[in-house]
Amino acid sequence: MALEKYPYDPSLHGAGTVGHSRGCSWHGVKACAEEPTSSYLTPIGRMAACPRAERQIEDLYGSPS
């Protein structure tokens, strides 16, 4: 599965999730106070990512398509 990247949009994330609540789902609410800037579809599911998480996700999964 290729990594897909989108501008952050809370509606892309399931209700009740960290990403839907405008949090960084890669780091989690307790570990990250930054707001997400991107939404990713990764092999492990949809992630809301702050700028720091963007770099980590792309290092792990490669550049988005």
mmCIF file of N, CA and C in Angstrom:
data_model
loop_
_atom_site.group_PDB
_atom_site.id
_atom_site.type_symbol
_atom_site.label_atom_id
_atom_site.label_comp_id
_atom_site.label_asym_id
_atom_site.label_seq_id
_atom_site.Cartn_x
_atom_site.Cartn_y
_atom_site.Cartn_z
ATOM 1 N N MET A 1 0.839 -1.192 0.000
ATOM 2 C CA MET A 1 0.000 0.000 0.000
ATOM 3 C C MET A 1 0.874 1.242 0.000
ATOM 4 N N ALA A 2 0.581 2.146 -0.896
ATOM 5 C CA ALA A 2 1.321 3.406 -0.971
ATOM 6 C C ALA A 2 0.812 4.377 0.097
ATOM 7 N N LEU A 3 1.701 5.190 0.582
ATOM 8 C CA LEU A 3 1.354 6.227 1.545
ATOM 9 C C LEU A 3 0.633 7.349 0.813
ATOM 10 N N GLU A 4 -0.501 7.789 1.348
ATOM 11 C CA GLU A 4 -1.251 8.906 0.766
ATOM 12 C C GLU A 4 -1.270 10.054 1.766
ATOM 13 N N LYS A 5 -1.046 11.273 1.271
ATOM 14 C CA LYS A 5 -0.990 12.461 2.124
ATOM 15 C C LYS A 5 -2.002 13.486 1.632
ATOM 16 N N TYR A 6 -2.707 14.095 2.579
ATOM 17 C CA TYR A 6 -3.719 15.117 2.281
ATOM 18 C C TYR A 6 -3.525 16.281 3.240
ATOM 19 N N PRO A 7 -3.975 17.481 2.880
ATOM 20 C CA PRO A 7 -4.025 18.561 3.873
ATOM 21 C C PRO A 7 -4.900 18.094 5.036
ATOM 22 N N TYR A 8 -4.550 18.496 6.239
ATOM 23 C CA TYR A 8 -5.312 18.031 7.400
ATOM 24 C C TYR A 8 -6.782 18.399 7.276
ATOM 25 N N ASP A 9 -7.616 17.417 7.516
ATOM 26 C CA ASP A 9 -9.062 17.593 7.478
ATOM 27 C C ASP A 9 -9.663 16.671 8.528
ATOM 28 N N PRO A 10 -10.216 17.223 9.610
ATOM 29 C CA PRO A 10 -10.749 16.368 10.676
ATOM 30 C C PRO A 10 -11.843 15.412 10.190
ATOM 31 N N SER A 11 -12.540 15.773 9.112
ATOM 32 C CA SER A 11 -13.615 14.898 8.633
ATOM 33 C C SER A 11 -13.082 13.609 8.009
ATOM 34 N N LEU A 12 -11.787 13.551 7.714
ATOM 35 C CA LEU A 12 -11.199 12.315 7.188
ATOM 36 C C LEU A 12 -10.967 11.278 8.285
ATOM 37 N N HIS A 13 -11.090 11.697 9.535
ATOM 38 C CA HIS A 13 -10.796 10.831 10.677
ATOM 39 C C HIS A 13 -12.096 10.455 11.386
ATOM 40 N N GLY A 14 -12.140 9.247 11.865
ATOM 41 C CA GLY A 14 -13.357 8.740 12.499
ATOM 42 C C GLY A 14 -13.765 9.543 13.724
ATOM 43 N N ALA A 15 -15.068 9.647 13.924
ATOM 44 C CA ALA A 15 -15.603 10.350 15.099
ATOM 45 C C ALA A 15 -15.021 9.728 16.369
ATOM 46 N N GLY A 16 -14.639 10.584 17.290
ATOM 47 C CA GLY A 16 -14.107 10.135 18.565
ATOM 48 C C GLY A 16 -12.615 9.833 18.552
ATOM 49 N N THR A 17 -11.961 9.976 17.397
ATOM 50 C CA THR A 17 -10.523 9.713 17.335
ATOM 51 C C THR A 17 -9.733 10.980 17.630
ATOM 52 N N VAL A 18 -8.462 10.804 17.927
ATOM 53 C CA VAL A 18 -7.576 11.943 18.181
ATOM 54 C C VAL A 18 -7.523 12.848 16.952
ATOM 55 N N GLY A 19 -7.411 12.255 15.769
ATOM 56 C CA GLY A 19 -7.347 13.037 14.538
ATOM 57 C C GLY A 19 -8.600 13.845 14.287
ATOM 58 N N HIS A 20 -9.737 13.298 14.623
ATOM 59 C CA HIS A 20 -11.003 14.010 14.446
ATOM 60 C C HIS A 20 -11.101 15.173 15.431
ATOM 61 N N SER A 21 -10.474 15.016 16.584
ATOM 62 C CA SER A 21 -10.503 16.041 17.636
ATOM 63 C C SER A 21 -9.391 17.075 17.495
ATOM 64 N N ARG A 22 -8.776 17.138 16.306
ATOM 65 C CA ARG A 22 -7.722 18.102 15.995
ATOM 66 C C ARG A 22 -6.437 17.880 16.783
ATOM 67 N N GLY A 23 -6.139 16.608 17.068
ATOM 68 C CA GLY A 23 -4.897 16.257 17.735
ATOM 69 C C GLY A 23 -4.011 15.435 16.810
ATOM 70 N N CYS A 24 -2.758 15.324 17.160
ATOM 71 C CA CYS A 24 -1.801 14.513 16.402
ATOM 72 C C CYS A 24 -1.991 13.057 16.812
ATOM 73 N N SER A 25 -2.508 12.249 15.900
ATOM 74 C CA SER A 25 -2.754 10.855 16.247
ATOM 75 C C SER A 25 -1.494 10.007 16.175
ATOM 76 N N TRP A 26 -0.437 10.513 15.542
ATOM 77 C CA TRP A 26 0.825 9.768 15.486
ATOM 78 C C TRP A 26 1.492 9.761 16.861
ATOM 79 N N HIS A 27 1.524 10.912 17.532
ATOM 80 C CA HIS A 27 2.157 11.010 18.846
ATOM 81 C C HIS A 27 1.168 10.824 19.996
ATOM 82 N N GLY A 28 -0.077 11.162 19.770
ATOM 83 C CA GLY A 28 -1.073 11.068 20.831
ATOM 84 C C GLY A 28 -1.219 12.367 21.598
ATOM 85 N N VAL A 29 -2.358 12.515 22.221
ATOM 86 C CA VAL A 29 -2.704 13.748 22.925
ATOM 87 C C VAL A 29 -1.729 14.067 24.055
ATOM 88 N N LYS A 30 -1.311 13.072 24.818
ATOM 89 C CA LYS A 30 -0.438 13.320 25.971
ATOM 90 C C LYS A 30 0.993 13.646 25.570
ATOM 91 N N ALA A 31 1.426 13.200 24.380
ATOM 92 C CA ALA A 31 2.812 13.388 23.968
ATOM 93 C C ALA A 31 3.010 14.539 22.987
ATOM 94 N N CYS A 32 1.919 15.142 22.490
ATOM 95 C CA CYS A 32 2.063 16.165 21.463
ATOM 96 C C CYS A 32 1.014 17.253 21.631
ATOM 97 N N ALA A 33 1.476 18.490 21.700
ATOM 98 C CA ALA A 33 0.562 19.625 21.828
ATOM 99 C C ALA A 33 0.373 20.354 20.503
ATOM 100 N N GLU A 34 1.080 19.895 19.447
ATOM 101 C CA GLU A 34 0.984 20.555 18.144
ATOM 102 C C GLU A 34 -0.286 20.143 17.414
ATOM 103 N N GLU A 35 -0.823 21.070 16.610
ATOM 104 C CA GLU A 35 -1.989 20.744 15.793
ATOM 105 C C GLU A 35 -1.542 20.050 14.523
ATOM 106 N N PRO A 36 -2.350 19.137 14.009
ATOM 107 C CA PRO A 36 -1.995 18.456 12.766
ATOM 108 C C PRO A 36 -2.007 19.402 11.572
ATOM 109 N N THR A 37 -1.120 19.116 10.631
ATOM 110 C CA THR A 37 -1.054 19.866 9.389
ATOM 111 C C THR A 37 -1.376 18.985 8.192
ATOM 112 N N SER A 38 -1.327 17.661 8.397
ATOM 113 C CA SER A 38 -1.597 16.710 7.316
ATOM 114 C C SER A 38 -2.384 15.519 7.825
ATOM 115 N N SER A 39 -3.101 14.911 6.907
ATOM 116 C CA SER A 39 -3.773 13.637 7.158
ATOM 117 C C SER A 39 -3.131 12.615 6.233
ATOM 118 N N TYR A 40 -2.792 11.462 6.774
ATOM 119 C CA TYR A 40 -2.166 10.402 5.996
ATOM 120 C C TYR A 40 -3.040 9.158 6.027
ATOM 121 N N LEU A 41 -2.978 8.413 4.937
ATOM 122 C CA LEU A 41 -3.506 7.058 4.920
ATOM 123 C C LEU A 41 -2.268 6.180 4.877
ATOM 124 N N THR A 42 -2.000 5.479 5.974
ATOM 125 C CA THR A 42 -0.808 4.648 6.115
ATOM 126 C C THR A 42 -1.220 3.174 6.120
ATOM 127 N N PRO A 43 -0.242 2.276 6.058
ATOM 128 C CA PRO A 43 -0.575 0.855 6.148
ATOM 129 C C PRO A 43 -1.259 0.467 7.462
ATOM 130 N N ILE A 44 -1.113 1.283 8.498
ATOM 131 C CA ILE A 44 -1.773 0.964 9.770
ATOM 132 C C ILE A 44 -3.034 1.794 10.005
ATOM 133 N N GLY A 45 -3.448 2.558 9.011
ATOM 134 C CA GLY A 45 -4.682 3.346 9.120
ATOM 135 C C GLY A 45 -4.450 4.819 8.904
ATOM 136 N N ARG A 46 -5.494 5.598 9.142
ATOM 137 C CA ARG A 46 -5.450 7.038 8.936
ATOM 138 C C ARG A 46 -4.793 7.707 10.135
ATOM 139 N N MET A 47 -3.904 8.672 9.853
ATOM 140 C CA MET A 47 -3.186 9.396 10.891
ATOM 141 C C MET A 47 -3.273 10.887 10.649
ATOM 142 N N ALA A 48 -3.524 11.640 11.710
ATOM 143 C CA ALA A 48 -3.405 13.094 11.682
ATOM 144 C C ALA A 48 -1.997 13.389 12.169
ATOM 145 N N ALA A 49 -1.262 14.222 11.432
ATOM 146 C CA ALA A 49 0.149 14.412 11.738
ATOM 147 C C ALA A 49 0.532 15.869 11.903
ATOM 148 N N CYS A 50 1.246 16.142 12.992
ATOM 149 C CA CYS A 50 1.872 17.447 13.186
ATOM 150 C C CYS A 50 3.101 17.496 12.280
ATOM 151 N N PRO A 51 3.765 18.649 12.144
ATOM 152 C CA PRO A 51 4.941 18.722 11.274
ATOM 153 C C PRO A 51 6.038 17.708 11.642
ATOM 154 N N ARG A 52 6.259 17.493 12.919
ATOM 155 C CA ARG A 52 7.273 16.529 13.360
ATOM 156 C C ARG A 52 6.860 15.110 12.968
ATOM 157 N N ALA A 53 5.586 14.788 13.117
ATOM 158 C CA ALA A 53 5.084 13.457 12.750
ATOM 159 C C ALA A 53 5.148 13.239 11.245
ATOM 160 N N GLU A 54 4.949 14.301 10.465
ATOM 161 C CA GLU A 54 5.046 14.169 9.005
ATOM 162 C C GLU A 54 6.401 13.587 8.619
ATOM 163 N N ARG A 55 7.464 14.141 9.188
ATOM 164 C CA ARG A 55 8.817 13.659 8.886
ATOM 165 C C ARG A 55 8.984 12.206 9.331
ATOM 166 N N GLN A 56 8.476 11.874 10.498
ATOM 167 C CA GLN A 56 8.617 10.511 11.018
ATOM 168 C C GLN A 56 7.832 9.507 10.177
ATOM 169 N N ILE A 57 6.632 9.847 9.785
ATOM 170 C CA ILE A 57 5.809 8.956 8.961
ATOM 171 C C ILE A 57 6.470 8.726 7.606
ATOM 172 N N GLU A 58 6.950 9.794 6.981
ATOM 173 C CA GLU A 58 7.574 9.662 5.669
ATOM 174 C C GLU A 58 8.926 8.949 5.750
ATOM 175 N N ASP A 59 9.643 9.094 6.858
ATOM 176 C CA ASP A 59 10.877 8.318 7.046
ATOM 177 C C ASP A 59 10.559 6.829 7.173
ATOM 178 N N LEU A 60 9.482 6.522 7.858
ATOM 179 C CA LEU A 60 9.103 5.128 8.079
ATOM 180 C C LEU A 60 8.494 4.472 6.832
ATOM 181 N N TYR A 61 7.592 5.169 6.164
ATOM 182 C CA TYR A 61 6.838 4.564 5.055
ATOM 183 C C TYR A 61 7.267 5.024 3.665
ATOM 184 N N GLY A 62 8.153 6.019 3.587
ATOM 185 C CA GLY A 62 8.565 6.544 2.284
ATOM 186 C C GLY A 62 7.737 7.751 1.885
ATOM 187 N N SER A 63 8.067 8.322 0.751
ATOM 188 C CA SER A 63 7.365 9.502 0.265
ATOM 189 C C SER A 63 5.958 9.132 -0.197
ATOM 190 N N PRO A 64 4.997 10.022 0.044
ATOM 191 C CA PRO A 64 3.618 9.751 -0.391
ATOM 192 C C PRO A 64 3.484 9.782 -1.901
ATOM 193 N N SER A 65 2.461 9.091 -2.372
ATOM 194 C CA SER A 65 2.202 9.064 -3.823
ATOM 195 C C SER A 65 1.379 10.249 -4.251
#
